[in-house]
Amino acid sequence: EEAVSVAILLQKNQQLVAAREVYRRVLEMAPDHPRALHYAGLLAHQQGRNEEALALIERSIALVPDQADWYSNLGIVFQSDQRLDSAIASYRRAIAIDPSHANAYNNLGVLLRATGQPIEAEAAYRAAIRLNPEHIDAYTNLGILLNGLKRTKEASACYCKAITLRPKHPEARKLLALAHCTLGEVDEATKILEK
């Protein structure tokens, strides 16, 4: 357990080669160590080895099937591999295990929007915000969705909330400026872009 904790810390500090070596050694001694499998899978994903990542994460989930975060991470790997249906199923499983998993709702919303399900995507983003009223990505993503649905004033409110939570959020500022342009408020858009 201590070695796995050290490897996770190395991984968080971007010392990926060292982390991989610690996971390798742990898994040599304990091939079914769930946390080592899971985080080694995340590391493989970070290094662009998605097939290996999926195999390791799925093994960890088979050993400990009640970890919402692990299903959410599995969804992220599936998503990066363009396996959208599998990613959606993983996020839904994370939410079924932990209905308060705001990140899973936000990630689910992204995929629902991408697969042409805007009503369901909006519900997922709003669930993420209800669970975590400071979820900047959920506000930004909801704004993008609403803007695409021609609900520009509502989108602007989402971008403003994201900027309130993270004042130097460049993407939200750019999106807010574009929303003001769409609304014909060019002077306001110019002020935002100048800032």
XYZ file of N, CA, C and O in Angstrom:
780
model
N 0.826 -1.203 0.000
C 0.000 0.000 0.000
C 0.866 1.261 0.000
O 0.552 2.216 -0.684
N 1.924 1.235 0.795
C 2.810 2.407 0.841
C 3.463 2.642 -0.515
O 3.571 3.780 -0.976
N 3.896 1.578 -1.153
C 4.531 1.719 -2.466
C 3.548 2.279 -3.490
O 3.907 3.150 -4.295
N 2.305 1.815 -3.440
C 1.289 2.332 -4.365
C 1.052 3.812 -4.091
O 0.950 4.617 -5.025
N 0.986 4.190 -2.833
C 0.804 5.601 -2.488
C 1.957 6.456 -3.006
O 1.747 7.569 -3.507
N 3.180 5.936 -2.904
C 4.346 6.650 -3.430
C 4.234 6.785 -4.946
O 4.483 7.852 -5.516
N 3.832 5.707 -5.614
C 3.698 5.746 -7.082
C 2.643 6.763 -7.509
O 2.840 7.500 -8.476
N 1.531 6.811 -6.781
C 0.470 7.779 -7.101
C 1.001 9.198 -6.949
O 0.746 10.070 -7.789
N 1.767 9.434 -5.895
C 2.365 10.756 -5.691
C 3.336 11.096 -6.816
O 3.324 12.217 -7.342
N 4.159 10.143 -7.203
C 5.077 10.366 -8.329
C 4.286 10.697 -9.598
O 4.645 11.608 -10.348
N 3.211 9.970 -9.808
C 2.367 10.190 -10.985
C 1.760 11.593 -10.970
O 1.760 12.286 -11.986
N 1.271 12.016 -9.822
C 0.687 13.358 -9.706
C 1.728 14.437 -9.968
O 1.389 15.520 -10.437
N 2.973 14.144 -9.658
C 4.057 15.109 -9.859
C 4.746 14.928 -11.217
O 5.863 15.411 -11.410
N 4.082 14.214 -12.113
C 4.568 14.017 -13.484
C 5.899 13.265 -13.571
O 6.630 13.405 -14.541
N 6.211 12.483 -12.563
C 7.397 11.626 -12.597
C 6.940 10.237 -13.062
O 6.935 9.267 -12.314
N 6.540 10.195 -14.329
C 5.826 9.043 -14.854
C 6.700 7.804 -14.990
O 6.242 6.682 -14.738
N 7.943 7.965 -15.368
C 8.837 6.808 -15.517
C 9.043 6.143 -14.162
O 8.960 4.907 -14.041
N 9.293 6.948 -13.147
C 9.493 6.398 -11.802
C 8.214 5.743 -11.287
O 8.260 4.655 -10.696
N 7.076 6.370 -11.522
C 5.803 5.801 -11.079
C 5.545 4.460 -11.760
O 5.146 3.484 -11.113
N 5.809 4.400 -13.056
C 5.587 3.158 -13.797
C 6.443 2.022 -13.229
O 5.991 0.882 -13.108
N 7.671 2.339 -12.869
C 8.563 1.322 -12.310
C 8.038 0.814 -10.969
O 8.076 -0.389 -10.698
N 7.527 1.708 -10.131
C 6.985 1.271 -8.833
C 5.758 0.386 -9.058
O 5.625 -0.681 -8.435
N 4.851 0.798 -9.962
C 3.680 -0.043 -10.244
C 4.115 -1.418 -10.760
O 3.555 -2.440 -10.380
N 5.119 -1.436 -11.637
C 5.602 -2.698 -12.191
C 6.073 -3.636 -11.079
O 5.720 -4.813 -11.043
N 6.824 -3.081 -10.151
C 7.364 -3.907 -9.067
C 6.246 -4.401 -8.144
O 6.256 -5.551 -7.707
N 5.290 -3.505 -7.849
C 4.168 -3.917 -6.993
C 3.389 -5.044 -7.658
O 3.059 -6.055 -7.035
N 3.117 -4.886 -8.960
C 2.307 -5.879 -9.661
C 3.062 -7.189 -9.901
O 2.433 -8.233 -10.077
N 4.385 -7.137 -9.877
C 5.164 -8.382 -9.914
C 4.919 -9.200 -8.652
O 4.792 -10.417 -8.694
N 4.868 -8.501 -7.505
C 4.687 -9.179 -6.221
C 3.210 -9.461 -5.925
O 2.893 -10.446 -5.267
N 2.335 -8.583 -6.377
C 0.897 -8.724 -6.093
C 0.117 -8.417 -7.373
O -0.390 -7.302 -7.540
N 0.016 -9.373 -8.282
C -0.577 -9.124 -9.601
C -2.037 -8.677 -9.578
O -2.519 -8.106 -10.552
N -2.726 -8.934 -8.471
C -4.138 -8.542 -8.374
C -4.355 -7.416 -7.371
O -5.418 -7.337 -6.749
N -3.376 -6.548 -7.231
C -3.535 -5.403 -6.325
C -4.418 -4.363 -7.029
O -3.992 -3.734 -8.008
N -5.654 -4.161 -6.571
C -6.604 -3.327 -7.307
C -6.134 -1.886 -7.542
O -6.227 -1.385 -8.667
N -5.625 -1.244 -6.493
C -5.201 0.158 -6.665
C -4.006 0.265 -7.605
O -3.939 1.174 -8.433
N -3.066 -0.647 -7.481
C -1.904 -0.626 -8.377
C -2.353 -0.828 -9.821
O -1.885 -0.133 -10.733
N -3.262 -1.769 -10.043
C -3.787 -1.996 -11.393
C -4.462 -0.737 -11.929
O -4.219 -0.327 -13.068
N -5.309 -0.155 -11.092
C -6.078 1.013 -11.548
C -5.170 2.188 -11.905
O -5.263 2.748 -12.998
N -4.287 2.537 -10.990
C -3.440 3.707 -11.237
C -2.373 3.438 -12.291
O -1.981 4.355 -13.023
N -1.937 2.197 -12.419
C -1.044 1.851 -13.532
C -1.802 2.026 -14.848
O -1.230 2.453 -15.856
N -3.093 1.712 -14.833
C -3.926 1.934 -16.010
C -4.047 3.409 -16.347
O -3.941 3.800 -17.524
N -4.240 4.227 -15.343
C -4.302 5.681 -15.591
C -2.975 6.182 -16.147
O -2.950 7.027 -17.048
N -1.881 5.651 -15.617
C -0.565 6.041 -16.107
C -0.389 5.625 -17.571
O 0.096 6.414 -18.392
N -0.816 4.418 -17.903
C -0.739 3.974 -19.299
C -1.538 4.918 -20.200
O -1.085 5.277 -21.294
N -2.696 5.341 -19.726
C -3.506 6.302 -20.495
C -2.758 7.630 -20.665
O -2.710 8.184 -21.759
N -2.156 8.106 -19.584
C -1.393 9.353 -19.658
C -0.282 9.264 -20.691
O 0.082 10.259 -21.308
N 0.266 8.078 -20.850
C 1.375 7.881 -21.774
C 0.907 7.423 -23.158
O 1.719 7.053 -23.989
N -0.418 7.454 -23.382
C -0.948 7.154 -24.705
C -1.085 5.679 -25.039
O -1.228 5.311 -26.203
N -1.077 4.827 -24.031
C -1.217 3.391 -24.249
C -2.609 2.960 -23.792
O -2.785 2.307 -22.770
N -3.620 3.332 -24.585
C -5.006 3.153 -24.156
C -5.440 1.696 -24.042
O -6.224 1.365 -23.151
N -4.984 0.834 -24.929
C -5.383 -0.579 -24.819
C -4.895 -1.169 -23.503
O -5.636 -1.864 -22.804
N -3.650 -0.884 -23.163
C -3.113 -1.346 -21.879
C -3.878 -0.708 -20.729
O -4.199 -1.377 -19.737
N -4.185 0.570 -20.867
C -4.934 1.276 -19.827
C -6.284 0.614 -19.592
O -6.677 0.364 -18.442
N -6.994 0.327 -20.663
C -8.313 -0.299 -20.527
C -8.207 -1.665 -19.852
O -9.008 -1.988 -18.967
N -7.216 -2.456 -20.251
C -7.059 -3.790 -19.661
C -6.792 -3.692 -18.160
O -7.401 -4.427 -17.359
N -5.913 -2.784 -17.753
C -5.572 -2.645 -16.336
C -6.745 -2.111 -15.521
O -7.056 -2.628 -14.442
N -7.406 -1.075 -16.031
C -8.529 -0.486 -15.293
C -9.681 -1.481 -15.200
O -10.311 -1.620 -14.143
N -9.956 -2.192 -16.275
C -11.033 -3.180 -16.221
C -10.714 -4.301 -15.241
O -11.599 -4.786 -14.535
N -9.450 -4.712 -15.143
C -9.062 -5.714 -14.136
C -9.279 -5.181 -12.726
O -9.762 -5.898 -11.847
N -8.923 -3.902 -12.510
C -9.106 -3.328 -11.171
C -10.586 -3.281 -10.803
O -10.963 -3.587 -9.670
N -11.431 -2.942 -11.772
C -12.871 -2.864 -11.519
C -13.456 -4.255 -11.272
O -14.360 -4.417 -10.447
N -12.934 -5.263 -11.965
C -13.411 -6.627 -11.733
C -13.131 -7.055 -10.285
O -13.913 -7.782 -9.681
N -12.024 -6.559 -9.732
C -11.653 -6.904 -8.359
C -12.417 -6.076 -7.324
O -12.746 -6.567 -6.242
N -12.669 -4.803 -7.658
C -13.382 -3.905 -6.740
C -14.447 -3.164 -7.562
O -14.199 -2.073 -8.075
N -15.623 -3.758 -7.701
C -16.617 -3.223 -8.635
C -17.460 -2.050 -8.126
O -18.340 -1.584 -8.845
N -17.186 -1.548 -6.940
C -18.049 -0.496 -6.394
C -17.364 0.866 -6.296
O -17.746 1.702 -5.490
N -16.361 1.116 -7.135
C -15.619 2.378 -7.099
C -16.106 3.307 -8.217
O -15.758 3.124 -9.385
N -16.900 4.290 -7.876
C -17.444 5.211 -8.876
C -16.337 5.935 -9.641
O -16.409 6.068 -10.866
N -15.313 6.390 -8.932
C -14.207 7.094 -9.590
C -13.542 6.217 -10.647
O -13.118 6.704 -11.685
N -13.447 4.933 -10.366
C -12.777 4.032 -11.298
C -13.587 3.893 -12.580
O -13.025 3.856 -13.678
N -14.907 3.843 -12.457
C -15.750 3.798 -13.663
C -15.661 5.120 -14.422
O -15.644 5.144 -15.652
N -15.594 6.216 -13.687
C -15.456 7.520 -14.341
C -14.130 7.585 -15.106
O -14.077 8.054 -16.244
N -13.069 7.096 -14.496
C -11.767 7.065 -15.175
C -11.807 6.146 -16.403
O -11.236 6.476 -17.442
N -12.499 5.024 -16.272
C -12.664 4.128 -17.415
C -13.373 4.868 -18.552
O -12.985 4.755 -19.720
N -14.381 5.659 -18.197
C -15.086 6.453 -19.197
C -14.164 7.432 -19.906
O -14.249 7.609 -21.130
N -13.263 8.038 -19.163
C -12.318 8.989 -19.758
C -11.425 8.286 -20.784
O -11.176 8.811 -21.870
N -10.960 7.086 -20.447
C -10.102 6.346 -21.381
C -10.908 5.939 -22.618
O -10.447 6.116 -23.751
N -12.112 5.416 -22.417
C -12.967 5.072 -23.559
C -13.222 6.306 -24.433
O -13.166 6.240 -25.655
N -13.496 7.427 -23.788
C -13.775 8.669 -24.520
C -12.580 9.085 -25.373
O -12.730 9.450 -26.533
N -11.391 9.016 -24.806
C -10.204 9.426 -25.565
C -9.929 8.459 -26.719
O -9.259 8.814 -27.680
N -10.461 7.253 -26.616
C -10.300 6.241 -27.659
C -11.484 6.254 -28.640
O -11.607 5.359 -29.461
N -12.348 7.265 -28.511
C -13.533 7.439 -29.366
C -14.524 6.275 -29.258
O -15.286 6.024 -30.184
N -14.548 5.607 -28.143
C -15.550 4.558 -27.884
C -16.647 5.196 -27.027
O -16.735 4.960 -25.822
N -17.448 6.022 -27.684
C -18.376 6.886 -26.956
C -19.473 6.121 -26.234
O -19.829 6.476 -25.106
N -20.017 5.083 -26.832
C -21.067 4.316 -26.150
C -20.529 3.667 -24.882
O -21.207 3.661 -23.843
N -19.326 3.125 -24.958
C -18.718 2.515 -23.774
C -18.413 3.572 -22.709
O -18.579 3.323 -21.511
N -17.984 4.753 -23.148
C -17.714 5.845 -22.199
C -19.001 6.283 -21.506
O -19.025 6.458 -20.286
N -20.069 6.437 -22.284
C -21.360 6.820 -21.702
C -21.796 5.786 -20.672
O -22.220 6.131 -19.560
N -21.673 4.509 -21.016
C -22.050 3.441 -20.080
C -21.203 3.498 -18.807
O -21.719 3.295 -17.696
N -19.926 3.806 -18.941
C -19.049 3.901 -17.771
C -19.447 5.057 -16.868
O -19.483 4.909 -15.640
N -19.736 6.217 -17.473
C -20.165 7.358 -16.656
C -21.495 7.066 -15.963
O -21.690 7.408 -14.795
N -22.394 6.426 -16.680
C -23.689 6.075 -16.066
C -23.485 5.097 -14.910
O -24.168 5.184 -13.885
N -22.551 4.179 -15.058
C -22.273 3.225 -13.980
C -21.676 3.959 -12.774
O -22.027 3.669 -11.626
N -20.788 4.917 -13.021
C -20.221 5.710 -11.919
C -21.324 6.434 -11.161
O -21.341 6.455 -9.928
N -22.271 6.995 -11.906
C -23.386 7.725 -11.278
C -24.302 6.774 -10.519
O -24.802 7.107 -9.438
N -24.510 5.571 -11.054
C -25.349 4.594 -10.354
C -24.722 4.206 -9.014
O -25.426 4.035 -8.019
N -23.400 4.104 -8.988
C -22.701 3.763 -7.743
C -22.704 4.941 -6.786
O -22.928 4.782 -5.589
N -22.455 6.132 -7.323
C -22.384 7.344 -6.493
C -23.179 8.462 -7.166
O -22.642 9.178 -8.013
N -24.451 8.611 -6.814
C -25.291 9.630 -7.448
C -24.819 11.068 -7.207
O -25.346 11.995 -7.821
N -23.812 11.258 -6.372
C -23.301 12.609 -6.129
C -21.995 12.872 -6.882
O -21.281 13.821 -6.570
N -21.700 12.078 -7.893
C -20.444 12.177 -8.642
C -20.577 13.258 -9.728
O -20.904 12.974 -10.878
N -20.285 14.492 -9.362
C -20.480 15.633 -10.270
C -19.637 15.525 -11.534
O -20.107 15.856 -12.632
N -18.400 15.076 -11.413
C -17.543 14.963 -12.602
C -18.097 13.965 -13.609
O -18.018 14.183 -14.819
N -18.654 12.858 -13.122
C -19.240 11.874 -14.031
C -20.426 12.483 -14.776
O -20.590 12.260 -15.979
N -21.244 13.266 -14.072
C -22.365 13.944 -14.740
C -21.852 14.913 -15.808
O -22.392 14.973 -16.916
N -20.828 15.685 -15.479
C -20.287 16.636 -16.445
C -19.731 15.912 -17.673
O -20.019 16.285 -18.809
N -18.945 14.867 -17.439
C -18.374 14.110 -18.551
C -19.457 13.436 -19.381
O -19.371 13.386 -20.613
N -20.496 12.933 -18.712
C -21.627 12.345 -19.418
C -22.300 13.393 -20.296
O -22.635 13.128 -21.453
N -22.452 14.602 -19.762
C -23.055 15.687 -20.537
C -22.285 15.978 -21.811
O -22.876 16.195 -22.875
N -20.966 15.981 -21.722
C -20.123 16.236 -22.904
C -20.435 15.212 -23.989
O -20.612 15.552 -25.167
N -20.522 13.947 -23.606
C -20.751 12.893 -24.593
C -22.184 12.899 -25.113
O -22.416 12.624 -26.292
N -23.135 13.211 -24.246
C -24.511 13.284 -24.710
C -24.681 14.415 -25.722
O -25.378 14.255 -26.728
N -24.012 15.527 -25.478
C -24.051 16.624 -26.455
C -23.393 16.187 -27.760
O -23.920 16.411 -28.848
N -22.264 15.518 -27.650
C -21.521 15.083 -28.840
C -22.294 14.058 -29.661
O -22.107 13.969 -30.874
N -23.161 13.294 -28.997
C -23.931 12.264 -29.702
C -25.346 12.728 -30.035
O -26.219 11.914 -30.315
N -25.570 14.045 -30.000
C -26.845 14.604 -30.442
C -28.001 14.424 -29.483
O -29.146 14.272 -29.908
N -27.707 14.488 -28.191
C -28.755 14.353 -27.174
C -28.745 15.588 -26.269
O -28.379 15.509 -25.099
N -29.136 16.746 -26.807
C -28.985 17.993 -26.048
C -29.838 18.081 -24.783
O -29.389 18.646 -23.785
N -31.029 17.519 -24.793
C -31.889 17.600 -23.599
C -31.251 16.817 -22.460
O -31.168 17.289 -21.322
N -30.775 15.614 -22.776
C -30.127 14.786 -21.759
C -28.809 15.410 -21.304
O -28.453 15.342 -20.124
N -28.089 16.026 -22.246
C -26.823 16.684 -21.893
C -27.075 17.836 -20.922
O -26.363 17.980 -19.921
N -28.099 18.645 -21.214
C -28.422 19.758 -20.309
C -28.753 19.237 -18.917
O -28.297 19.792 -17.905
N -29.537 18.162 -18.845
C -29.886 17.593 -17.535
C -28.633 17.122 -16.795
O -28.516 17.322 -15.578
N -27.684 16.526 -17.522
C -26.460 16.047 -16.879
C -25.634 17.213 -16.350
O -25.129 17.169 -15.220
N -25.480 18.273 -17.156
C -24.719 19.442 -16.692
C -25.381 20.074 -15.471
O -24.710 20.444 -14.508
N -26.704 20.195 -15.531
C -27.412 20.808 -14.394
C -27.302 19.943 -13.143
O -27.216 20.462 -12.031
N -27.261 18.633 -13.307
C -27.046 17.747 -12.151
C -25.655 17.976 -11.563
O -25.489 18.045 -10.340
N -24.647 18.110 -12.431
C -23.286 18.375 -11.950
C -23.233 19.680 -11.163
O -22.612 19.748 -10.092
N -23.908 20.703 -11.671
C -23.917 22.011 -10.997
C -24.696 21.939 -9.689
O -24.288 22.531 -8.682
N -25.805 21.212 -9.683
C -26.578 21.063 -8.449
C -25.724 20.378 -7.373
O -25.747 20.762 -6.203
N -24.960 19.375 -7.786
C -24.122 18.643 -6.837
C -22.893 19.430 -6.406
O -22.430 19.303 -5.274
N -22.357 20.222 -7.331
C -21.178 21.043 -7.038
C -21.385 22.420 -7.661
O -21.041 22.632 -8.825
N -21.942 23.361 -6.913
C -22.235 24.684 -7.458
C -21.001 25.471 -7.913
O -21.134 26.546 -8.487
N -19.815 24.929 -7.687
C -18.588 25.595 -8.134
C -17.895 24.798 -9.245
O -16.691 24.941 -9.458
N -18.639 23.990 -9.954
C -18.080 23.149 -11.022
C -17.934 23.984 -12.295
O -18.837 24.088 -13.115
N -16.768 24.578 -12.451
C -16.513 25.524 -13.539
C -16.724 24.880 -14.906
O -17.347 25.466 -15.793
N -16.219 23.674 -15.086
C -16.355 23.013 -16.384
C -17.817 22.764 -16.729
O -18.218 22.891 -17.896
N -18.623 22.420 -15.741
C -20.046 22.175 -16.006
C -20.732 23.462 -16.461
O -21.555 23.434 -17.393
N -20.411 24.595 -15.826
C -20.990 25.877 -16.273
C -20.552 26.199 -17.703
O -21.358 26.605 -18.540
N -19.266 26.020 -17.986
C -18.752 26.317 -19.327
C -19.396 25.406 -20.363
O -19.852 25.865 -21.417
N -19.458 24.117 -20.059
C -20.048 23.167 -20.998
C -21.542 23.418 -21.196
O -22.049 23.311 -22.321
N -22.243 23.750 -20.114
C -23.660 24.080 -20.243
C -23.832 25.318 -21.118
O -24.718 25.370 -21.973
N -22.960 26.303 -20.926
C -23.019 27.503 -21.761
C -22.826 27.188 -23.236
O -23.552 27.703 -24.099
N -21.873 26.323 -23.539
C -21.627 25.933 -24.936
C -22.872 25.254 -25.511
O -23.292 25.543 -26.633
N -23.470 24.360 -24.728
C -24.681 23.671 -25.179
C -25.809 24.667 -25.426
O -26.459 24.650 -26.480
N -26.054 25.554 -24.456
C -27.152 26.524 -24.573
C -26.921 27.467 -25.746
O -27.870 27.809 -26.465
N -25.691 27.876 -25.953
C -25.384 28.742 -27.084
C -25.719 28.034 -28.403
O -26.290 28.636 -29.313
N -25.378 26.760 -28.483
C -25.685 25.981 -29.675
C -27.179 25.812 -29.895
O -27.629 25.617 -31.020
N -27.947 25.899 -28.810
C -29.406 25.803 -28.896
C -30.062 27.167 -29.072
O -31.273 27.297 -28.949
N -29.244 28.192 -29.345
C -29.717 29.576 -29.552
C -30.331 30.174 -28.282
O -31.172 31.056 -28.347
N -29.870 29.708 -27.132
C -30.303 30.256 -25.841
C -29.125 31.069 -25.287
O -28.546 30.762 -24.259
N -28.787 32.113 -26.045
C -27.552 32.855 -25.825
C -27.526 33.587 -24.491
O -26.479 33.639 -23.837
N -28.643 34.161 -24.077
C -28.648 34.868 -22.784
C -28.364 33.905 -21.635
O -27.595 34.222 -20.727
N -28.957 32.728 -21.685
C -28.688 31.719 -20.657
C -27.227 31.273 -20.720
O -26.590 31.059 -19.683
N -26.705 31.131 -21.938
C -25.298 30.757 -22.104
C -24.395 31.812 -21.482
O -23.433 31.481 -20.780
N -24.716 33.081 -21.709
C -23.919 34.180 -21.137
C -23.880 34.096 -19.619
O -22.835 34.311 -19.001
N -25.023 33.770 -19.019
C -25.077 33.644 -17.556
C -24.148 32.520 -17.082
O -23.478 32.664 -16.048
N -24.084 31.444 -17.836
C -23.186 30.328 -17.472
C -21.722 30.760 -17.547
O -20.930 30.456 -16.655
N -21.377 31.467 -18.615
C -19.988 31.933 -18.765
C -19.635 32.909 -17.648
O -18.522 32.859 -17.104
N -20.579 33.782 -17.308
C -20.329 34.744 -16.211
C -20.075 34.004 -14.896
O -19.193 34.390 -14.118
N -20.846 32.952 -14.660
C -20.654 32.189 -13.429
C -19.273 31.523 -13.422
O -18.567 31.536 -12.413
N -18.871 30.974 -14.568
C -17.538 30.351 -14.660
C -16.451 31.387 -14.383
O -15.482 31.105 -13.673
N -16.619 32.597 -14.918
C -15.636 33.663 -14.710
C -15.642 34.126 -13.254
O -14.588 34.430 -12.683
N -16.814 34.161 -12.640
C -16.894 34.519 -11.222
C -16.102 33.514 -10.380
O -15.401 33.896 -9.445
N -16.216 32.250 -10.737
C -15.516 31.206 -9.976
C -14.021 31.174 -10.272
O -13.219 30.855 -9.407
N -13.659 31.479 -11.530
C -12.246 31.514 -11.922
C -12.042 32.758 -12.783
O -12.159 32.709 -14.005
N -11.733 33.893 -12.145
C -11.678 35.174 -12.859
C -10.762 35.208 -14.079
O -11.014 35.960 -15.009
N -9.744 34.397 -14.115
C -8.826 34.440 -15.263
C -9.084 33.308 -16.252
O -8.179 32.896 -16.968
N -10.306 32.813 -16.307
C -10.669 31.699 -17.195
C -10.754 32.221 -18.631
O -11.737 32.836 -19.035
N -9.700 32.006 -19.456
C -9.670 32.612 -20.792
C -10.746 32.078 -21.732
O -11.325 32.834 -22.503
N -11.037 30.783 -21.657
C -12.034 30.193 -22.558
C -13.425 30.766 -22.267
O -14.166 31.119 -23.182
N -13.775 30.870 -20.987
C -15.092 31.411 -20.624
C -15.206 32.876 -21.053
O -16.259 33.315 -21.520
N -14.119 33.632 -20.916
C -14.153 35.040 -21.356
C -14.356 35.134 -22.861
O -15.142 35.950 -23.345
N -13.644 34.302 -23.606
C -13.798 34.314 -25.060
C -15.234 33.941 -25.456
O -15.848 34.599 -26.302
N -15.770 32.909 -24.826
C -17.137 32.466 -25.129
C -18.161 33.537 -24.746
O -19.148 33.743 -25.470
N -17.916 34.204 -23.622
C -18.819 35.289 -23.215
C -18.785 36.414 -24.237
O -19.830 36.961 -24.619
N -17.606 36.767 -24.710
C -17.497 37.821 -25.724
C -18.245 37.428 -26.994
O -18.971 38.246 -27.579
N -18.095 36.184 -27.415
C -18.805 35.716 -28.610
C -20.320 35.747 -28.400
O -21.070 36.083 -29.316
N -20.754 35.403 -27.201
C -22.193 35.460 -26.905
C -22.704 36.896 -27.006
O -23.784 37.148 -27.560
N -21.938 37.852 -26.481
C -22.341 39.259 -26.590
C -22.411 39.693 -28.052
O -23.314 40.448 -28.434
N -21.485 39.201 -28.870
C -21.539 39.513 -30.309
C -22.824 38.978 -30.919
O -23.492 39.677 -31.689
N -23.168 37.746 -30.571
C -24.391 37.128 -31.088
C -25.618 37.940 -30.689
O -26.560 38.072 -31.470
N -25.580 38.507 -29.482
C -26.701 39.306 -28.995
C -26.668 40.737 -29.541
O -27.536 41.541 -29.217
N -25.662 41.051 -30.358
C -25.543 42.392 -30.928
C -24.917 43.397 -29.983
O -24.968 44.605 -30.221
N -24.298 42.929 -28.926
C -23.686 43.799 -27.913
C -22.180 43.851 -28.161
O -21.369 43.373 -27.363
N -21.801 44.449 -29.296
C -20.416 44.444 -29.757
C -19.510 45.226 -28.788
O -18.375 44.810 -28.527
N -19.993 46.349 -28.267
C -19.175 47.128 -27.330
C -18.803 46.310 -26.097
O -17.663 46.342 -25.629
N -19.782 45.585 -25.567
C -19.525 44.745 -24.391
C -18.533 43.631 -24.731
O -17.635 43.323 -23.961
N -18.691 43.029 -25.908
C -17.776 41.981 -26.360
C -16.356 42.530 -26.469
O -15.389 41.879 -26.046
N -16.228 43.738 -27.015
C -14.914 44.353 -27.168
C -14.258 44.592 -25.815
O -13.065 44.305 -25.634
N -15.036 45.065 -24.834
C -14.491 45.295 -23.489
C -13.957 44.001 -22.898
O -12.884 43.975 -22.283
N -14.722 42.929 -23.054
C -14.305 41.642 -22.493
C -13.017 41.165 -23.145
O -12.080 40.727 -22.467
N -12.943 41.285 -24.463
C -11.741 40.842 -25.176
C -10.538 41.703 -24.843
O -9.419 41.215 -24.758
N -10.750 43.002 -24.632
C -9.640 43.871 -24.248
C -9.086 43.504 -22.884
O -7.881 43.584 -22.655
N -9.972 43.111 -21.969
C -9.510 42.697 -20.646
C -8.663 41.450 -20.759
O -7.759 41.203 -20.024
